[in-house]
Coordinates of C-alpha atoms in Angstrom, one line a residue:
X1 CA 33.2 10.6 2.9
X2 CA 35.6 9.5 5.7
X3 CA 32.9 10.0 8.3
X4 CA 30.5 7.8 6.4
X5 CA 33.1 5.0 6.2
X6 CA 33.6 5.3 10.0
X7 CA 29.8 4.7 10.5
X8 CA 28.4 8.2 10.5
X9 CA 25.0 8.8 8.9
X10 CA 25.2 9.7 5.2
X11 CA 21.9 11.6 5.4
X12 CA 21.4 15.1 6.6
X13 CA 18.8 15.7 9.3
X14 CA 16.6 17.4 6.7
X15 CA 16.8 14.4 4.4
X16 CA 15.7 12.1 7.3
X17 CA 12.8 14.4 8.1
X18 CA 11.6 14.6 4.5
X19 CA 11.8 10.8 4.3
X20 CA 9.8 10.4 7.5
X21 CA 7.1 12.7 6.2
X22 CA 6.8 10.8 2.9
X23 CA 7.2 7.3 4.0
X24 CA 6.9 7.2 7.8
X25 CA 4.1 5.8 10.0
X26 CA 2.2 9.1 9.9
X27 CA 2.2 9.0 6.1
X28 CA 0.9 5.4 6.1
X29 CA -1.9 6.3 8.5
X30 CA -2.9 9.3 6.4
X31 CA -3.0 7.2 3.3
X32 CA -5.2 4.6 5.1
X33 CA -7.6 7.3 6.2
X34 CA -7.8 8.7 2.7
X35 CA -8.4 5.2 1.2
X36 CA -11.2 4.6 3.7
X37 CA -12.9 7.9 2.8
X38 CA -12.6 7.1 -0.9
X39 CA -14.0 3.5 -0.3
X40 CA -16.9 4.8 1.7
X41 CA -17.8 7.3 -0.9
X42 CA -17.7 4.7 -3.6
X43 CA -19.9 2.3 -1.6
X44 CA -22.4 5.1 -1.0
X45 CA -22.5 5.9 -4.7
X46 CA -23.0 2.2 -5.7
X47 CA -25.6 1.7 -3.0
X48 CA -27.7 4.7 -4.3
X49 CA -27.8 3.1 -7.7
X50 CA -29.8 0.1 -6.4
X51 CA -32.4 2.1 -4.5

């Protein structure tokens, strides 16, 4: 606790790593790619209904 009060990190390196994997830039890019794939599939499905 005293180290935290003096300005040290209150997170372990493992906690920081897990947070980066879940919420970091790489996670955002992966979610965007997944969303784009899903959107493309939905567009293709809706396009085929009108043919």
